[in-house]
Tab-separated table of C-alpha atoms in Angstrom:
chain	number	residue	atom	x	y	z
A	374	MET	CA	-5.146	-53.090	-43.151
A	375	LYS	CA	-4.693	-51.331	-46.491
A	376	HIS	CA	-2.329	-52.874	-48.997
A	377	PHE	CA	-0.164	-50.981	-51.440
A	378	VAL	CA	-0.614	-51.937	-55.076
A	379	PRO	CA	1.750	-51.488	-58.016
A	380	SER	CA	0.892	-48.627	-60.326
A	381	LYS	CA	2.142	-47.615	-63.729
A	382	HIS	CA	2.682	-44.161	-62.219
A	383	GLY	CA	6.145	-45.276	-61.156
A	384	ALA	CA	5.530	-45.644	-57.431
A	385	GLU	CA	3.332	-47.675	-55.150
A	386	ARG	CA	0.239	-45.966	-53.844
A	387	LEU	CA	-2.879	-46.795	-51.898
A	388	PRO	CA	-5.773	-47.945	-54.076
A	389	PRO	CA	-8.385	-45.201	-54.460
A	390	SER	CA	-11.256	-45.516	-51.993
A	391	LEU	CA	-13.961	-44.249	-54.337
A	392	PRO	CA	-17.616	-43.835	-53.357
A	393	GLU	CA	-19.768	-46.680	-54.633
A	394	VAL	CA	-21.567	-44.562	-57.235
A	395	PHE	CA	-18.389	-44.174	-59.291
A	396	LEU	CA	-17.843	-47.940	-59.384
A	397	ARG	CA	-21.331	-48.881	-60.582
A	398	ALA	CA	-21.659	-50.403	-64.025
A	399	ASP	CA	-23.096	-47.991	-66.580
A	400	ALA	CA	-26.841	-48.399	-67.054
A	401	PRO	CA	-28.683	-46.131	-69.527
A	402	LYS	CA	-31.952	-46.378	-67.588
A	403	ARG	CA	-30.206	-45.151	-64.435
A	404	MET	CA	-28.089	-42.433	-66.048
A	405	ASN	CA	-29.926	-39.443	-64.554
A	406	GLN	CA	-29.784	-40.952	-61.078
A	407	ASP	CA	-26.088	-41.731	-61.486
A	408	ARG	CA	-25.421	-38.140	-62.535
A	409	GLU	CA	-27.249	-36.827	-59.488
A	410	ASP	CA	-25.476	-39.279	-57.181
A	411	GLY	CA	-22.101	-38.302	-58.653
A	412	GLN	CA	-22.819	-34.623	-58.038
A	413	ASN	CA	-23.911	-35.290	-54.471
A	414	ALA	CA	-20.853	-37.453	-53.782
A	415	PHE	CA	-18.672	-34.511	-54.809
A	416	LEU	CA	-20.645	-31.750	-53.089
A	417	ILE	CA	-20.815	-33.357	-49.633
A	418	LEU	CA	-17.009	-33.361	-49.378
A	419	THR	CA	-14.691	-30.689	-48.043
A	420	ASP	CA	-12.493	-28.882	-50.560
A	421	GLU	CA	-9.505	-31.015	-49.595
A	422	ALA	CA	-11.501	-34.233	-49.940
A	423	ARG	CA	-12.855	-33.097	-53.322
A	424	ILE	CA	-9.297	-32.680	-54.583
A	425	GLY	CA	-8.562	-36.184	-53.324
A	426	LEU	CA	-11.630	-37.550	-55.110
A	427	ILE	CA	-10.665	-35.947	-58.428
A	428	THR	CA	-7.109	-37.250	-58.001
A	429	ASP	CA	-8.396	-40.781	-57.388
A	430	LEU	CA	-10.777	-40.622	-60.357
A	431	ILE	CA	-7.988	-39.454	-62.666
A	432	MET	CA	-5.670	-42.224	-61.479
A	433	HIS	CA	-8.467	-44.758	-61.896
A	434	LEU	CA	-8.919	-43.626	-65.495
A	435	GLU	CA	-5.185	-43.695	-66.165
A	436	ASP	CA	-5.026	-47.258	-64.865
A	437	MET	CA	-7.784	-48.093	-67.407
A	438	LYS	CA	-10.191	-49.202	-64.695
A	439	PRO	CA	-13.931	-48.904	-65.386
A	440	LEU	CA	-15.874	-46.041	-63.861
A	441	ASN	CA	-19.507	-45.034	-64.032
A	442	THR	CA	-19.308	-42.428	-66.779
A	443	ALA	CA	-22.443	-40.489	-65.807
A	444	ALA	CA	-21.370	-40.108	-62.176
A	445	THR	CA	-17.762	-39.326	-63.084
A	446	GLY	CA	-18.794	-36.822	-65.747
A	447	SER	CA	-21.085	-34.941	-63.366
A	448	ALA	CA	-18.388	-34.804	-60.672
A	449	PHE	CA	-15.847	-33.651	-63.257
A	450	ARG	CA	-18.187	-30.868	-64.383
A	451	LEU	CA	-18.407	-29.518	-60.843
A	452	ALA	CA	-14.646	-29.875	-60.435
A	453	TRP	CA	-14.169	-27.913	-63.654
A	454	GLU	CA	-16.439	-25.020	-62.691
A	455	LEU	CA	-15.921	-24.680	-58.928
A	456	GLU	CA	-12.808	-23.449	-57.122
A	457	PRO	CA	-11.153	-25.002	-54.069
A	458	TYR	CA	-9.750	-23.053	-51.149
A	459	LEU	CA	-7.004	-24.537	-49.008
A	460	GLY	CA	-5.348	-22.607	-46.237
A	461	GLY	CA	-7.284	-19.524	-47.275
A	462	LYS	CA	-5.830	-19.642	-50.791
A	463	ARG	CA	-7.680	-20.266	-54.027
A	464	LEU	CA	-6.155	-23.016	-56.165
A	465	GLY	CA	-7.796	-22.570	-59.564
A	466	THR	CA	-10.023	-25.503	-60.519
A	467	TYR	CA	-10.064	-28.814	-58.677
A	468	PHE	CA	-8.199	-30.274	-61.648
A	469	SER	CA	-5.317	-27.821	-61.399
A	470	ALA	CA	-5.250	-28.323	-57.625
A	471	ALA	CA	-5.116	-32.103	-58.110
A	472	GLU	CA	-2.211	-31.679	-60.544
A	473	ILE	CA	-0.312	-29.583	-58.015
A	474	ILE	CA	-0.940	-31.885	-55.075
A	475	SER	CA	-0.255	-35.067	-57.079
A	476	ALA	CA	3.291	-33.780	-57.655
A	477	GLY	CA	3.675	-35.154	-61.154
A	478	ARG	CA	2.027	-38.545	-60.597
A	479	PHE	CA	-0.400	-38.041	-63.477
A	480	GLU	CA	0.822	-39.475	-66.757
A	481	SER	CA	-1.925	-37.719	-68.714
A	482	GLY	CA	-2.523	-34.002	-68.753
A	483	VAL	CA	-5.776	-32.521	-67.512
A	484	SER	CA	-6.655	-31.684	-71.115
A	485	GLU	CA	-6.507	-35.347	-72.114
A	486	ILE	CA	-8.469	-36.560	-69.085
A	487	VAL	CA	-11.189	-33.920	-69.430
A	488	GLY	CA	-11.344	-34.548	-73.168
A	489	ARG	CA	-12.135	-38.212	-72.540
A	490	LEU	CA	-15.103	-37.348	-70.305
A	491	ALA	CA	-16.184	-34.140	-72.056
A	492	ASN	CA	-19.379	-35.620	-73.467
A	493	GLU	CA	-20.463	-36.881	-70.046
A	494	MET	CA	-19.643	-33.494	-68.498
A	495	MET	CA	-22.234	-31.753	-70.678
A	496	THR	CA	-25.924	-31.476	-69.890
A	497	ALA	CA	-28.453	-32.964	-72.299
A	498	ASP	CA	-29.216	-29.482	-73.657
A	499	GLU	CA	-25.523	-28.753	-74.202
A	500	ARG	CA	-25.015	-32.056	-76.016
A	501	ARG	CA	-27.991	-31.318	-78.234
A	502	ARG	CA	-26.728	-27.824	-79.029
A	503	LEU	CA	-23.300	-29.171	-79.960
A	504	SER	CA	-24.790	-31.881	-82.169
A	505	GLU	CA	-26.922	-29.269	-83.944
A	506	THR	CA	-23.990	-26.917	-84.552
A	507	LYS	CA	-22.983	-27.258	-88.200
A	508	ALA	CA	-21.431	-23.906	-89.112
A	509	PRO	CA	-17.851	-22.916	-88.216
A	510	LEU	CA	-17.403	-21.140	-84.885
A	511	ILE	CA	-15.358	-18.057	-84.054
A	512	VAL	CA	-13.659	-18.711	-80.718
A	513	TYR	CA	-11.479	-16.616	-78.419
A	514	ARG	CA	-9.033	-17.253	-75.605
A	515	GLY	CA	-7.569	-14.647	-73.277
A	516	GLY	CA	-4.221	-14.864	-71.551
A	517	VAL	CA	-0.948	-13.116	-70.898
A	518	GLY	CA	2.480	-13.589	-72.416
A	519	ASP	CA	3.467	-15.910	-75.244
A	520	PRO	CA	0.714	-16.555	-77.832
A	521	ALA	CA	2.028	-20.080	-78.448
A	522	SER	CA	1.490	-20.917	-74.777
A	523	ILE	CA	-1.935	-19.276	-74.614
A	524	SER	CA	-3.160	-21.125	-77.708
A	525	GLN	CA	-2.401	-24.511	-76.105
A	526	GLY	CA	-5.119	-24.041	-73.483
A	527	MET	CA	-8.240	-26.146	-73.917
A	528	SER	CA	-10.800	-23.623	-72.644
A	529	TRP	CA	-12.046	-21.166	-75.286
A	530	THR	CA	-15.187	-19.076	-75.627
A	531	THR	CA	-17.454	-17.613	-78.277
A	532	ASP	CA	-17.803	-14.478	-76.109
A	533	ILE	CA	-14.949	-12.026	-76.674
A	534	SER	CA	-15.788	-10.166	-73.447
A	535	CYS	CA	-15.126	-13.372	-71.501
A	536	ALA	CA	-11.749	-13.767	-73.204
A	537	ASP	CA	-10.990	-10.114	-72.491
A	538	PHE	CA	-11.727	-10.617	-68.801
A	539	TYR	CA	-9.229	-13.449	-68.525
A	540	ALA	CA	-6.634	-11.543	-70.526
A	541	ARG	CA	-6.825	-8.282	-68.596
A	542	LYS	CA	-8.121	-9.108	-65.119
A	543	TRP	CA	-8.369	-12.730	-64.049
A	544	LEU	CA	-4.774	-13.861	-64.532
A	545	VAL	CA	-3.433	-10.635	-63.031
A	546	ARG	CA	-5.226	-11.543	-59.799
A	547	TRP	CA	-3.124	-14.694	-59.722
A	548	GLY	CA	0.084	-12.746	-60.150
A	549	ALA	CA	0.605	-13.587	-63.813
A	550	ALA	CA	2.886	-11.165	-65.616
A	551	GLY	CA	2.973	-10.366	-69.294
A	552	GLU	CA	1.103	-8.524	-71.980
A	553	PRO	CA	-2.650	-9.270	-72.073
A	554	ARG	CA	-3.639	-10.971	-75.316
A	555	ILE	CA	-6.799	-12.278	-76.940
A	556	LEU	CA	-6.371	-14.998	-79.528
A	557	SER	CA	-9.057	-15.944	-82.016
A	558	SER	CA	-9.648	-18.662	-84.565
A	559	GLN	CA	-12.363	-20.083	-86.777
A	560	ILE	CA	-12.927	-23.765	-86.055
A	561	GLU	CA	-15.157	-26.544	-87.297
A	562	PRO	CA	-17.638	-28.088	-84.817
A	563	GLU	CA	-15.821	-31.424	-85.096
A	564	VAL	CA	-12.892	-29.901	-83.186
A	565	VAL	CA	-15.092	-29.131	-80.170
A	566	ALA	CA	-15.157	-31.680	-77.348
A	567	ALA	CA	-17.817	-29.858	-75.328
A	568	MET	CA	-19.907	-26.708	-75.062
A	569	PHE	CA	-20.602	-25.453	-71.546
A	570	ASP	CA	-23.300	-22.875	-70.813
A	571	GLY	CA	-22.558	-22.683	-67.091
A	572	ARG	CA	-21.134	-19.512	-65.515
A	573	ASP	CA	-22.384	-17.434	-68.467
A	574	GLU	CA	-19.080	-17.972	-70.292
A	575	SER	CA	-20.120	-19.610	-73.592
A	576	GLU	CA	-17.253	-22.025	-73.030
A	577	ILE	CA	-15.845	-24.217	-75.789
A	578	LEU	CA	-13.528	-27.106	-74.894
A	579	ILE	CA	-10.807	-27.931	-77.409
A	580	PRO	CA	-8.487	-30.652	-76.047
A	581	ASN	CA	-4.831	-29.640	-76.433
A	582	GLY	CA	-5.863	-26.208	-77.709
A	583	LEU	CA	-5.006	-24.914	-81.170
A	584	PRO	CA	-1.694	-24.598	-83.033
A	585	VAL	CA	-0.453	-21.035	-82.820
A	586	GLU	CA	-0.373	-20.967	-86.628
A	587	ARG	CA	-4.173	-21.245	-86.632
A	588	VAL	CA	-4.874	-18.250	-84.400
A	589	VAL	CA	-4.766	-14.493	-84.806
A	590	GLU	CA	-4.422	-11.871	-82.114
A	591	VAL	CA	-7.285	-9.410	-81.707
A	592	PRO	CA	-7.443	-6.210	-79.616
A	593	THR	CA	-8.550	-6.402	-75.989
A	594	LEU	CA	-11.704	-4.548	-74.989
A	595	SER	CA	-11.793	-1.383	-72.914
A	596	ASP	CA	-14.974	-2.347	-71.090
A	597	VAL	CA	-15.804	-5.826	-69.814
A	598	LYS	CA	-18.655	-7.023	-67.621
A	599	PRO	CA	-17.596	-8.313	-64.177
A	600	ARG	CA	-17.069	-12.036	-63.723
A	601	SER	CA	-16.231	-13.868	-60.545
A	602	SER	CA	-14.845	-17.232	-61.589
A	603	GLY	CA	-14.096	-19.548	-64.447
A	604	SER	CA	-11.462	-21.360	-66.444
A	605	CYS	CA	-11.526	-19.722	-69.885
């Protein structure tokens, strides 16, 4: 019989039934194996079960319980880059789907949670590239509507064509209304939580985004290469 346990989330809930790999103690010598096991634990699940796994991992982190960082980081990376389908509908990333399904049970925003595991979400090559980046970066973010709202997003890119795609095409597919905008800013490498090379998006993660006072609006492009997914 399962027992309900008190949670700081304001209601009782079942304790997460996490796969063993996520509960292992961190061990540097086993890090690569833990990363692979974390990926496999995520990939073998259905879309619905993956959302449940990400929800449980987030709640585990919010309750300040230890997790294997290599396994959790690798599962989070997949959850960040892949898209769930439920009932024939696409739900953004697994993080946004978990937020929707959790119905406000998360005390932390996705930006804060991802920011905490950003280093573990990167590959070794991505971590090395970030550590070797010394010069300021020009970053872009595409969206529709209010610049202050767009600038708060954590996913930016060094590729203006990627930002243009999300400003003019991607969000429209989701029914978003408003004027397409591309915001840009020059940032120091210390602001960057992670650099992702996956999906050919030159993605830069900036937890909590940038103050609107630090960004400028630049023109959208008239021609953009096709892209199929992403979270810029």
